[in-house]
Tab-separated table of C-alpha atoms in Angstrom:
chain	number	residue	atom	x	y	z
A	1	UNK	CA	103.164	158.552	21.760
A	2	UNK	CA	106.722	159.280	22.867
A	3	UNK	CA	109.073	156.315	23.140
A	4	UNK	CA	110.398	155.223	26.537
A	5	UNK	CA	113.726	156.868	25.698
A	6	UNK	CA	112.231	160.230	24.763
A	7	UNK	CA	109.985	160.079	27.858
A	8	UNK	CA	113.048	159.530	30.044
A	9	UNK	CA	114.854	162.345	28.253
A	10	UNK	CA	111.885	164.649	28.809
A	11	UNK	CA	111.758	163.775	32.500
A	12	UNK	CA	115.501	164.351	32.903
A	13	UNK	CA	115.133	167.751	31.225
A	14	UNK	CA	112.196	168.622	33.492
A	15	UNK	CA	114.211	167.727	36.598
A	16	UNK	CA	117.182	169.807	35.445
A	17	UNK	CA	114.899	172.764	34.769
A	18	UNK	CA	113.309	172.321	38.206
A	19	UNK	CA	116.728	172.253	39.881
A	20	UNK	CA	117.900	175.355	38.015
A	21	UNK	CA	114.741	177.257	38.988
A	22	UNK	CA	114.832	176.366	42.685
A	23	UNK	CA	118.353	177.017	43.924
A	24	UNK	CA	117.341	178.157	47.408
A	25	UNK	CA	114.911	175.276	47.965
A	26	UNK	CA	117.709	172.881	47.025
A	27	UNK	CA	120.088	174.561	49.462
A	28	UNK	CA	117.524	174.388	52.251
A	29	UNK	CA	116.825	170.724	51.498
A	30	UNK	CA	120.501	169.806	51.716
A	31	UNK	CA	120.802	171.773	54.964
A	32	UNK	CA	117.713	170.076	56.430
A	33	UNK	CA	119.150	166.641	55.705
A	34	UNK	CA	121.839	167.330	58.320
A	35	UNK	CA	119.253	167.351	61.105
A	36	UNK	CA	116.177	165.577	59.649
A	37	UNK	CA	116.247	162.109	58.053
A	38	UNK	CA	115.623	162.781	54.381
A	39	UNK	CA	115.336	166.496	55.112
A	40	UNK	CA	111.765	166.347	56.376
A	41	UNK	CA	109.505	165.133	59.146
A	42	UNK	CA	106.606	164.129	56.877
A	43	UNK	CA	107.779	161.573	54.322
A	44	UNK	CA	104.948	162.424	51.937
A	45	UNK	CA	106.552	165.767	51.108
A	46	UNK	CA	109.680	164.353	49.533
A	47	UNK	CA	109.898	163.975	45.772
A	48	UNK	CA	112.945	163.844	43.482
A	49	UNK	CA	115.167	165.689	42.988
A	50	UNK	CA	114.133	167.619	46.148
A	51	UNK	CA	110.959	169.250	47.505
A	52	UNK	CA	110.183	172.941	47.443
A	53	UNK	CA	110.419	174.943	50.664
A	54	UNK	CA	107.489	177.313	51.105
A	55	UNK	CA	108.117	180.477	53.092
A	56	UNK	CA	104.699	182.175	52.997
A	57	UNK	CA	101.165	181.965	51.722
A	58	UNK	CA	98.080	184.093	51.254
A	59	UNK	CA	94.551	183.128	50.253
A	60	UNK	CA	95.080	180.246	47.797
A	61	UNK	CA	98.664	181.145	46.872
A	62	UNK	CA	101.949	179.688	48.144
A	63	UNK	CA	105.350	181.384	47.839
A	64	UNK	CA	108.534	179.305	47.798
A	65	UNK	CA	112.046	180.127	48.993
A	66	UNK	CA	113.060	181.279	45.498
A	67	UNK	CA	110.172	183.748	45.290
A	68	UNK	CA	107.942	181.751	42.927
A	69	UNK	CA	104.189	181.972	43.471
A	70	UNK	CA	101.891	178.990	42.970
A	71	UNK	CA	98.155	178.530	42.906
A	72	UNK	CA	97.750	176.000	45.714
A	73	UNK	CA	95.577	173.168	44.448
A	74	UNK	CA	96.881	170.642	46.958
A	75	UNK	CA	95.201	172.181	50.003
A	76	UNK	CA	97.553	170.299	52.360
A	77	UNK	CA	95.982	166.992	51.372
A	78	UNK	CA	92.486	168.282	52.383
A	79	UNK	CA	93.583	169.850	55.711
A	80	UNK	CA	94.047	173.311	54.169
A	81	UNK	CA	90.387	173.891	53.387
A	82	UNK	CA	90.514	177.539	54.535
A	83	UNK	CA	93.591	178.482	52.520
A	84	UNK	CA	96.471	180.513	53.896
A	85	UNK	CA	95.056	183.755	55.287
A	86	UNK	CA	91.501	183.160	56.485
A	87	UNK	CA	91.343	184.877	59.856
A	88	UNK	CA	88.209	183.313	61.285
A	89	UNK	CA	89.584	180.075	62.754
A	90	UNK	CA	92.838	181.791	63.723
A	91	UNK	CA	91.015	184.605	65.520
A	92	UNK	CA	88.823	182.110	67.370
A	93	UNK	CA	91.899	180.232	68.548
A	94	UNK	CA	93.652	183.433	69.611
A	95	UNK	CA	90.576	184.583	71.527
A	96	UNK	CA	90.563	181.267	73.392
A	97	UNK	CA	94.269	181.653	74.192
A	98	UNK	CA	93.557	185.070	75.698
A	99	UNK	CA	91.446	183.253	78.309
A	100	UNK	CA	93.499	180.120	78.869
A	101	UNK	CA	96.247	178.091	77.250
A	102	UNK	CA	97.087	174.555	78.380
A	103	UNK	CA	94.016	173.838	80.439
A	104	UNK	CA	94.711	170.419	81.940
A	105	UNK	CA	90.981	169.938	82.445
A	106	UNK	CA	87.532	170.353	80.934
A	107	UNK	CA	86.608	173.594	79.182
A	108	UNK	CA	83.338	174.646	77.480
A	109	UNK	CA	84.635	174.598	73.891
A	110	UNK	CA	85.054	170.817	74.056
A	111	UNK	CA	81.348	170.193	74.658
A	112	UNK	CA	80.389	172.857	72.119
A	113	UNK	CA	82.393	171.212	69.349
A	114	UNK	CA	81.114	167.757	70.281
A	115	UNK	CA	77.543	169.009	70.004
A	116	UNK	CA	78.231	170.587	66.611
A	117	UNK	CA	79.807	167.385	65.305
A	118	UNK	CA	77.006	165.150	66.569
A	119	UNK	CA	74.390	167.385	64.998
A	120	UNK	CA	76.253	167.849	61.712
A	121	UNK	CA	77.284	164.236	61.132
A	122	UNK	CA	74.425	162.366	62.864
A	123	UNK	CA	76.575	160.905	65.659
A	124	UNK	CA	75.287	159.817	69.063
A	125	UNK	CA	78.610	160.414	70.804
A	126	UNK	CA	82.077	161.618	69.786
A	127	UNK	CA	85.581	161.797	71.246
A	128	UNK	CA	88.530	163.901	70.114
A	129	UNK	CA	92.116	163.037	69.211
A	130	UNK	CA	95.134	164.868	67.825
A	131	UNK	CA	94.905	163.520	64.274
A	132	UNK	CA	92.985	161.336	61.890
A	133	UNK	CA	95.601	158.637	62.423
A	134	UNK	CA	94.796	158.535	66.136
A	135	UNK	CA	91.079	158.636	65.410
A	136	UNK	CA	91.333	155.523	63.248
A	137	UNK	CA	93.499	153.702	65.787
A	138	UNK	CA	90.974	154.474	68.523
A	139	UNK	CA	88.039	153.423	66.332
A	140	UNK	CA	89.725	150.092	65.630
A	141	UNK	CA	90.490	149.683	69.330
A	142	UNK	CA	86.862	150.445	70.124
A	143	UNK	CA	85.723	147.745	67.702
A	144	UNK	CA	88.139	145.182	69.142
A	145	UNK	CA	87.096	145.919	72.711
A	146	UNK	CA	83.387	146.048	71.891
A	147	UNK	CA	83.337	142.760	69.958
A	148	UNK	CA	86.059	140.863	71.819
A	149	UNK	CA	87.519	139.972	68.429
A	150	UNK	CA	90.919	140.773	66.909
A	151	UNK	CA	90.901	141.152	63.121
A	152	UNK	CA	90.406	144.349	61.116
A	153	UNK	CA	89.421	144.288	57.461
A	154	UNK	CA	90.774	147.077	55.237
A	155	UNK	CA	91.020	147.679	51.481
A	156	UNK	CA	94.096	147.340	49.286
A	157	UNK	CA	95.419	150.856	48.621
A	158	UNK	CA	93.807	152.364	51.722
A	159	UNK	CA	95.442	154.916	53.977
A	160	UNK	CA	94.177	155.227	57.547
A	161	UNK	CA	97.189	157.002	59.053
A	162	UNK	CA	100.932	156.728	59.359
A	163	UNK	CA	100.679	153.308	61.027
A	164	UNK	CA	97.788	151.999	58.916
A	165	UNK	CA	98.896	152.297	55.296
A	166	UNK	CA	98.004	149.678	52.697
A	167	UNK	CA	99.222	151.261	49.462
A	168	UNK	CA	100.741	147.899	48.528
A	169	UNK	CA	98.932	145.690	51.029
A	170	UNK	CA	100.158	145.111	54.612
A	171	UNK	CA	103.426	146.809	55.597
A	172	UNK	CA	105.972	145.873	58.267
A	173	UNK	CA	105.736	149.283	59.961
A	174	UNK	CA	101.968	149.182	60.470
A	175	UNK	CA	100.371	148.746	63.879
A	176	UNK	CA	100.428	144.982	64.595
A	177	UNK	CA	96.702	144.282	64.420
A	178	UNK	CA	95.786	141.115	62.500
A	179	UNK	CA	94.638	142.421	59.125
A	180	UNK	CA	92.425	141.103	56.352
A	181	UNK	CA	92.830	142.952	53.023
A	182	UNK	CA	89.877	143.239	50.663
A	183	UNK	CA	89.520	144.679	47.180
A	184	UNK	CA	87.849	148.073	46.968
A	185	UNK	CA	84.605	148.101	44.954
A	186	UNK	CA	84.483	144.292	44.723
A	187	UNK	CA	81.550	143.444	46.992
A	188	UNK	CA	81.388	139.733	46.263
A	189	UNK	CA	85.082	139.205	47.079
A	190	UNK	CA	84.784	141.289	50.252
A	191	UNK	CA	81.693	139.416	51.400
A	192	UNK	CA	83.553	136.132	50.944
A	193	UNK	CA	86.408	137.411	53.134
A	194	UNK	CA	83.994	138.675	55.772
A	195	UNK	CA	82.311	135.274	55.920
A	196	UNK	CA	85.677	133.478	56.038
A	197	UNK	CA	86.908	135.515	59.012
A	198	UNK	CA	83.538	136.185	60.654
A	199	UNK	CA	84.277	134.531	63.995
A	200	UNK	CA	87.238	136.812	64.735
A	201	UNK	CA	86.417	139.902	62.645
A	202	UNK	CA	86.143	142.984	64.843
A	203	UNK	CA	85.648	145.637	62.176
A	204	UNK	CA	85.592	146.578	58.525
A	205	UNK	CA	87.363	149.924	58.060
A	206	UNK	CA	86.916	151.655	54.716
A	207	UNK	CA	87.243	155.071	53.080
A	208	UNK	CA	84.193	156.139	51.045
A	209	UNK	CA	86.809	157.486	48.645
A	210	UNK	CA	90.340	156.066	48.521
A	211	UNK	CA	92.258	159.272	49.207
A	212	UNK	CA	95.945	158.437	49.070
A	213	UNK	CA	95.384	155.799	46.394
A	214	UNK	CA	94.169	158.459	43.968
A	215	UNK	CA	90.740	159.786	44.965
A	216	UNK	CA	88.901	156.662	43.814
A	217	UNK	CA	85.250	156.848	44.929
A	218	UNK	CA	83.388	153.832	46.176
A	219	UNK	CA	80.405	152.571	44.293
A	220	UNK	CA	77.497	153.425	46.633
A	221	UNK	CA	76.116	149.891	46.411
A	222	UNK	CA	79.545	148.509	47.343
A	223	UNK	CA	79.814	150.714	50.413
A	224	UNK	CA	76.291	149.970	51.602
A	225	UNK	CA	76.718	146.252	50.992
A	226	UNK	CA	80.068	146.200	52.779
A	227	UNK	CA	78.645	147.854	55.904
A	228	UNK	CA	75.640	145.520	55.877
A	229	UNK	CA	77.860	142.451	55.507
A	230	UNK	CA	80.093	143.540	58.380
A	231	UNK	CA	77.183	144.159	60.720
A	232	UNK	CA	75.542	140.884	59.715
A	233	UNK	CA	78.431	138.929	61.261
A	234	UNK	CA	78.625	141.155	64.359
A	235	UNK	CA	81.590	143.267	63.186
A	236	UNK	CA	81.720	147.036	63.514
A	237	UNK	CA	81.375	149.035	60.278
A	238	UNK	CA	83.777	152.015	60.363
A	239	UNK	CA	83.775	154.774	57.754
A	240	UNK	CA	87.073	156.667	57.541
A	241	UNK	CA	85.812	160.167	56.719
A	242	UNK	CA	88.980	161.959	57.824
A	243	UNK	CA	89.188	163.443	54.314
A	244	UNK	CA	85.803	162.788	52.738
A	245	UNK	CA	83.634	164.336	55.468
A	246	UNK	CA	84.195	167.662	53.690
A	247	UNK	CA	82.218	166.337	50.702
A	248	UNK	CA	78.606	167.455	50.971
A	249	UNK	CA	76.760	168.584	54.093
A	250	UNK	CA	77.371	165.406	56.142
A	251	UNK	CA	80.195	163.585	54.388
A	252	UNK	CA	80.393	161.125	51.523
A	253	UNK	CA	79.084	157.994	53.268
A	254	UNK	CA	75.885	159.845	54.187
A	255	UNK	CA	75.436	160.831	50.534
A	256	UNK	CA	75.723	157.151	49.662
A	257	UNK	CA	73.105	156.180	52.256
A	258	UNK	CA	75.483	154.062	54.349
A	259	UNK	CA	74.518	153.093	57.904
A	260	UNK	CA	77.784	152.599	59.830
A	261	UNK	CA	78.597	152.136	63.507
A	262	UNK	CA	81.576	154.480	63.713
A	263	UNK	CA	83.068	157.304	61.659
A	264	UNK	CA	86.419	159.044	61.912
A	265	UNK	CA	87.274	162.680	61.249
A	266	UNK	CA	90.234	165.038	61.054
A	267	UNK	CA	92.083	167.355	58.665
A	268	UNK	CA	90.032	170.468	57.916
A	269	UNK	CA	87.652	170.656	60.895
A	270	UNK	CA	89.999	172.644	63.137
A	271	UNK	CA	90.866	175.053	60.341
A	272	UNK	CA	94.534	174.023	60.097
A	273	UNK	CA	95.199	173.171	63.726
A	274	UNK	CA	95.839	169.558	64.723
A	275	UNK	CA	92.607	167.624	65.124
A	276	UNK	CA	90.965	164.230	64.927
A	277	UNK	CA	87.736	162.662	66.131
A	278	UNK	CA	85.866	159.374	66.168
A	279	UNK	CA	82.210	158.904	66.925
A	280	UNK	CA	79.108	156.905	66.231
A	281	UNK	CA	76.471	154.904	68.038
A	282	UNK	CA	75.959	155.242	71.773
A	283	UNK	CA	76.252	151.459	72.101
A	284	UNK	CA	79.803	151.272	70.732
A	285	UNK	CA	81.043	154.656	71.976
A	286	UNK	CA	79.640	153.917	75.418
A	287	UNK	CA	82.629	151.701	76.200
A	288	UNK	CA	84.615	154.927	76.785
A	289	UNK	CA	82.148	156.262	79.378
A	290	UNK	CA	84.463	157.022	82.302
A	291	UNK	CA	81.553	157.170	84.759
A	292	UNK	CA	81.455	153.373	84.488
A	293	UNK	CA	84.060	151.366	86.347
A	294	UNK	CA	84.634	149.013	83.413
A	295	UNK	CA	85.245	151.726	80.799
A	296	UNK	CA	87.997	151.567	78.176
A	297	UNK	CA	90.503	154.383	78.812
A	298	UNK	CA	91.263	156.943	76.130
A	299	UNK	CA	94.136	159.295	76.979
A	300	UNK	CA	95.826	162.189	75.200
A	301	UNK	CA	97.061	165.435	76.742
A	302	UNK	CA	96.045	167.486	73.721
A	303	UNK	CA	92.831	165.696	72.736
A	304	UNK	CA	90.791	168.704	73.823
A	305	UNK	CA	93.467	171.389	73.306
A	306	UNK	CA	91.845	174.762	73.450
A	307	UNK	CA	93.064	176.068	70.074
A	308	UNK	CA	91.687	173.153	68.067
A	309	UNK	CA	88.389	173.119	69.970
A	310	UNK	CA	87.860	176.868	69.500
A	311	UNK	CA	88.851	176.797	65.835
A	312	UNK	CA	86.660	173.760	65.170
A	313	UNK	CA	83.650	175.512	66.651
A	314	UNK	CA	84.192	178.444	64.319
A	315	UNK	CA	84.688	176.237	61.245
A	316	UNK	CA	81.584	174.080	61.710
A	317	UNK	CA	79.311	176.831	63.018
A	318	UNK	CA	80.246	179.742	60.754
A	319	UNK	CA	82.800	178.929	58.053
A	320	UNK	CA	82.133	175.506	56.545
A	321	UNK	CA	78.438	175.163	57.229
A	322	UNK	CA	76.350	172.419	55.640
A	323	UNK	CA	75.160	174.899	53.013
A	324	UNK	CA	78.697	176.005	52.148
A	325	UNK	CA	79.842	172.383	51.974
A	326	UNK	CA	77.083	171.474	49.514
A	327	UNK	CA	77.862	174.367	47.175
A	328	UNK	CA	81.617	173.822	47.432
A	329	UNK	CA	81.250	170.139	46.588
A	330	UNK	CA	79.299	171.062	43.444
A	331	UNK	CA	82.091	173.466	42.486
A	332	UNK	CA	84.607	170.650	42.750
A	333	UNK	CA	82.497	168.407	40.529
A	334	UNK	CA	82.449	171.159	37.903
A	335	UNK	CA	86.244	171.530	38.003
A	336	UNK	CA	86.750	167.782	37.627
A	337	UNK	CA	84.476	167.745	34.570
A	338	UNK	CA	86.439	170.645	33.069
A	339	UNK	CA	89.739	168.831	33.678
A	340	UNK	CA	88.347	165.729	31.966
A	341	UNK	CA	87.396	167.845	28.947
A	342	UNK	CA	90.935	169.233	28.682
A	343	UNK	CA	92.502	165.775	28.922
A	344	UNK	CA	90.128	164.404	26.268
A	345	UNK	CA	91.593	166.776	23.660
A	346	UNK	CA	94.938	165.010	23.578
A	347	UNK	CA	96.144	161.467	22.799
A	348	UNK	CA	97.780	161.123	26.209
A	349	UNK	CA	97.306	158.430	28.841
A	350	UNK	CA	95.859	160.842	31.411
A	351	UNK	CA	92.514	160.715	33.237
A	352	UNK	CA	90.887	162.247	36.294
A	353	UNK	CA	88.931	160.636	39.133
A	354	UNK	CA	87.395	161.884	42.359
A	355	UNK	CA	84.346	163.308	44.055
A	356	UNK	CA	83.520	166.907	44.851
A	357	UNK	CA	86.559	168.966	45.789
A	358	UNK	CA	88.848	165.911	46.056
A	359	UNK	CA	90.300	164.580	42.805
A	360	UNK	CA	93.431	163.229	41.165
A	361	UNK	CA	94.925	163.204	37.680
A	362	UNK	CA	96.320	159.777	36.827
A	363	UNK	CA	98.943	158.874	34.253
A	364	UNK	CA	96.778	156.086	32.847
A	365	UNK	CA	94.190	155.919	30.098
A	366	UNK	CA	91.152	154.889	32.189
A	367	UNK	CA	89.849	155.984	35.565
A	368	UNK	CA	90.899	153.575	38.332
A	369	UNK	CA	88.236	151.717	40.291
A	370	UNK	CA	90.354	150.277	43.115
A	371	UNK	CA	93.774	150.450	44.735
A	372	UNK	CA	95.397	148.050	42.281
A	373	UNK	CA	94.332	149.906	39.146
A	374	UNK	CA	95.213	153.267	40.699
A	375	UNK	CA	98.789	152.053	41.212
A	376	UNK	CA	99.065	150.883	37.588
A	377	UNK	CA	100.237	154.090	35.906
A	378	UNK	CA	103.173	155.590	34.030
A	379	UNK	CA	105.491	156.989	36.747
A	380	UNK	CA	107.516	159.109	34.306
A	381	UNK	CA	104.390	160.761	32.879
A	382	UNK	CA	102.999	161.284	36.391
A	383	UNK	CA	106.155	163.117	37.443
A	384	UNK	CA	106.271	165.159	34.234
A	385	UNK	CA	102.703	166.301	34.907
A	386	UNK	CA	103.679	167.421	38.412
A	387	UNK	CA	106.831	169.241	37.283
A	388	UNK	CA	105.112	170.657	34.209
A	389	UNK	CA	102.334	172.234	36.267
A	390	UNK	CA	104.850	173.553	38.799
A	391	UNK	CA	106.714	175.300	35.978
A	392	UNK	CA	103.410	176.937	35.073
A	393	UNK	CA	102.707	178.074	38.646
A	394	UNK	CA	100.311	175.311	39.726
A	395	UNK	CA	100.976	173.232	42.873
A	396	UNK	CA	99.413	169.768	43.110
A	397	UNK	CA	100.628	166.562	44.758
A	398	UNK	CA	103.365	164.612	42.946
A	399	UNK	CA	100.888	161.722	42.726
A	400	UNK	CA	98.352	164.005	41.028
A	401	UNK	CA	96.040	164.751	43.954
A	402	UNK	CA	94.061	168.021	43.944
A	403	UNK	CA	91.996	169.419	46.826
A	404	UNK	CA	90.270	172.766	46.472
A	405	UNK	CA	90.442	175.360	49.220
A	406	UNK	CA	87.677	177.889	49.813
A	407	UNK	CA	89.590	180.992	48.605
A	408	UNK	CA	90.435	179.582	45.144
A	409	UNK	CA	88.861	181.954	42.620
A	410	UNK	CA	87.184	181.228	39.300
A	411	UNK	CA	89.964	183.166	37.541
A	412	UNK	CA	92.566	180.951	39.210
A	413	UNK	CA	90.731	177.813	38.117
A	414	UNK	CA	90.669	179.159	34.571
A	415	UNK	CA	94.441	179.659	34.857
A	416	UNK	CA	94.798	176.063	36.066
A	417	UNK	CA	92.843	174.700	33.112
A	418	UNK	CA	94.930	176.808	30.745
A	419	UNK	CA	98.155	175.534	32.294
A	420	UNK	CA	96.963	171.923	32.022
A	421	UNK	CA	96.001	172.462	28.387
A	422	UNK	CA	99.400	174.011	27.648
A	423	UNK	CA	101.217	171.109	29.305
A	424	UNK	CA	99.226	168.511	27.379
A	425	UNK	CA	99.726	170.360	24.103
A	426	UNK	CA	103.478	170.554	24.694
A	427	UNK	CA	103.746	166.885	25.612
A	428	UNK	CA	101.561	165.690	22.737
A	429	UNK	CA	103.732	167.621	20.272
A	430	UNK	CA	107.024	166.188	21.581
């Protein structure tokens, strides 16, 4: 293995090469910093020495400001399921705009999408939001109002939106709900916390797969046991399927046989337009029934915006059907196995975790099982992997996350595996 000094030297060289290759992206980043804090309006996109600026895309390819083309394996953190030039959702949205624009009232597409979501994901009732972040905030609010309790239990490493991020436990900028933090995949420890806080525990909120923490899947028995334990003390079991609902016909928690009270959705369903949703049992969701005088209000000018509703109808009805989702999930499992085979050829501390079309390559020797182990990795090696694949025309997340989009071809995946093999061979020989 390379020493710490040679690893630092290699990373410095990779950053210099990146800077030399991306002159225009650097210029645009410096210009953006004059009007945007940090040069962006989505903190996730920043990485040293500066992020790329993308100027166009087609199918599963992105083009940056310096004219470089990349196979897009990031898929906008699962939101870009359709790739960059699929016309179906776009055409549906444009057709809706030909009829109306900012409705300021009810329109048929809202009910149509609600019906599709209830049928697809086995929900009694559903409501829409602008994002997955909002969906999770509303689901937590629903649980607090329904139970009359205050506390929300989450997992260390979880991400439930910009104001509900637990990558290193509770954060000062999070929404000020009283929080209990459990350990992902440790059922006994979580049960003990649930029992300890039972009298004031409103909900247990969990991702079936820790997305931001590195695509770490839950053990099915853990997820089922966690939901059962929450419901046993009168708390609401909430599955955050904002990302993982694309895995399989009905989402990952359904594959695991989990019976929850609420689920949240977002990302891909509106085909790239802003979207979120939360839904579940009629008993819990009924608190939002505005025909009752005592209902809990749920506002949002763009909750039912006509572009997202129209695009969502097209995606669920015709583009990402249950059959397509099942086959696409299998394709992702095959890619992850192929990546693992490449990594196994070299004496490098690299591994891959995930489920279906969501996965991550970690700069650590063994697959993580929770948020703590996912964070325990070699940051220099993780960055070298990111920069090394970029140099070879492959775009993933700096933290190693990969999310397939529908237009990615088998030939492109073969190119990806070849690029990964070349990177590992180069690093192992250094």
